[in-house]
Amino acid sequence: MKLPIVAYGDPVLRKKAEEIDEDYPNLKQTIADMFETMYAARGVGLAAPQVGLPIRLFVIDASPFAEDDEDGDGDPSLKGFKKVLINPIILEETGEKWGFSEGCLSIPDINEEVMRPSNVLINYLDENFEEHEVQLTGLAARIVQHEYDHIEGKLFIDKLGPLKKAMLKGKLDAISKGMVRVGYKMRFPHVKKKR
Ligand SMILES: [Zn+2]
């Protein structure tokens, strides 16, 4: 089942999410629903707070970045880079910071260059609660860093400079009020329900 994606301005996106264990209700279904929601919205990552759940869980599938687009800068190593990360911990971020134009399904229509370290060492549980520790680099690291921020209550726009932030304020207010065209179902915090 596709879930509505929570839009910028909803307090759930600003909460530090809680760890879960294997008894979390409907976990398998929640994970399946999150993948379905992410694919329908053409995203490469989706964190639980984005569907209104304040838990430390996100799903990623970087396959779209594996295909060569018009720039010819696809990364074939990302083919099949599909993962469920539960209770992840970033152990280390290393390497030079590099810029990449990020977007977010909760903040439609805004893309801005964000600087992040190139490598990340992460520990997490998969959907079977098996523990993994992996070193990621490039776009794989980037997606994990972006989604990890979500479960910490952070958004990519927080990393922009004050001038950029000021320029985006009107657009962000409009998003929270539902004044944005978007090709998937969203839940807007500041839309008054019609009687
Ligand atoms: Zn996001």
mmCIF file of N, CA and C and ligand atoms in Angstrom, residues 50 104 146 150, ligand 1:
data_model
loop_
_atom_site.group_PDB
_atom_site.id
_atom_site.type_symbol
_atom_site.label_atom_id
_atom_site.label_comp_id
_atom_site.label_asym_id
_atom_site.label_seq_id
_atom_site.Cartn_x
_atom_site.Cartn_y
_atom_site.Cartn_z
ATOM 1 N N GLN A 50 9.267 10.174 7.263
ATOM 2 C CA GLN A 50 8.618 10.744 6.074
ATOM 3 C C GLN A 50 7.252 10.120 5.790
ATOM 4 N N CYS A 104 14.479 16.030 -1.870
ATOM 5 C CA CYS A 104 13.856 15.251 -0.801
ATOM 6 C C CYS A 104 12.366 15.122 -1.093
ATOM 7 N N HIS A 146 21.923 11.284 3.863
ATOM 8 C CA HIS A 146 20.671 12.050 3.770
ATOM 9 C C HIS A 146 19.561 11.386 4.592
ATOM 10 N N HIS A 150 17.415 12.231 8.410
ATOM 11 C CA HIS A 150 15.964 12.204 8.671
ATOM 12 C C HIS A 150 15.642 11.598 10.036
HETATM 13 ZN ZN ZN B 1 14.780 13.358 2.351
#
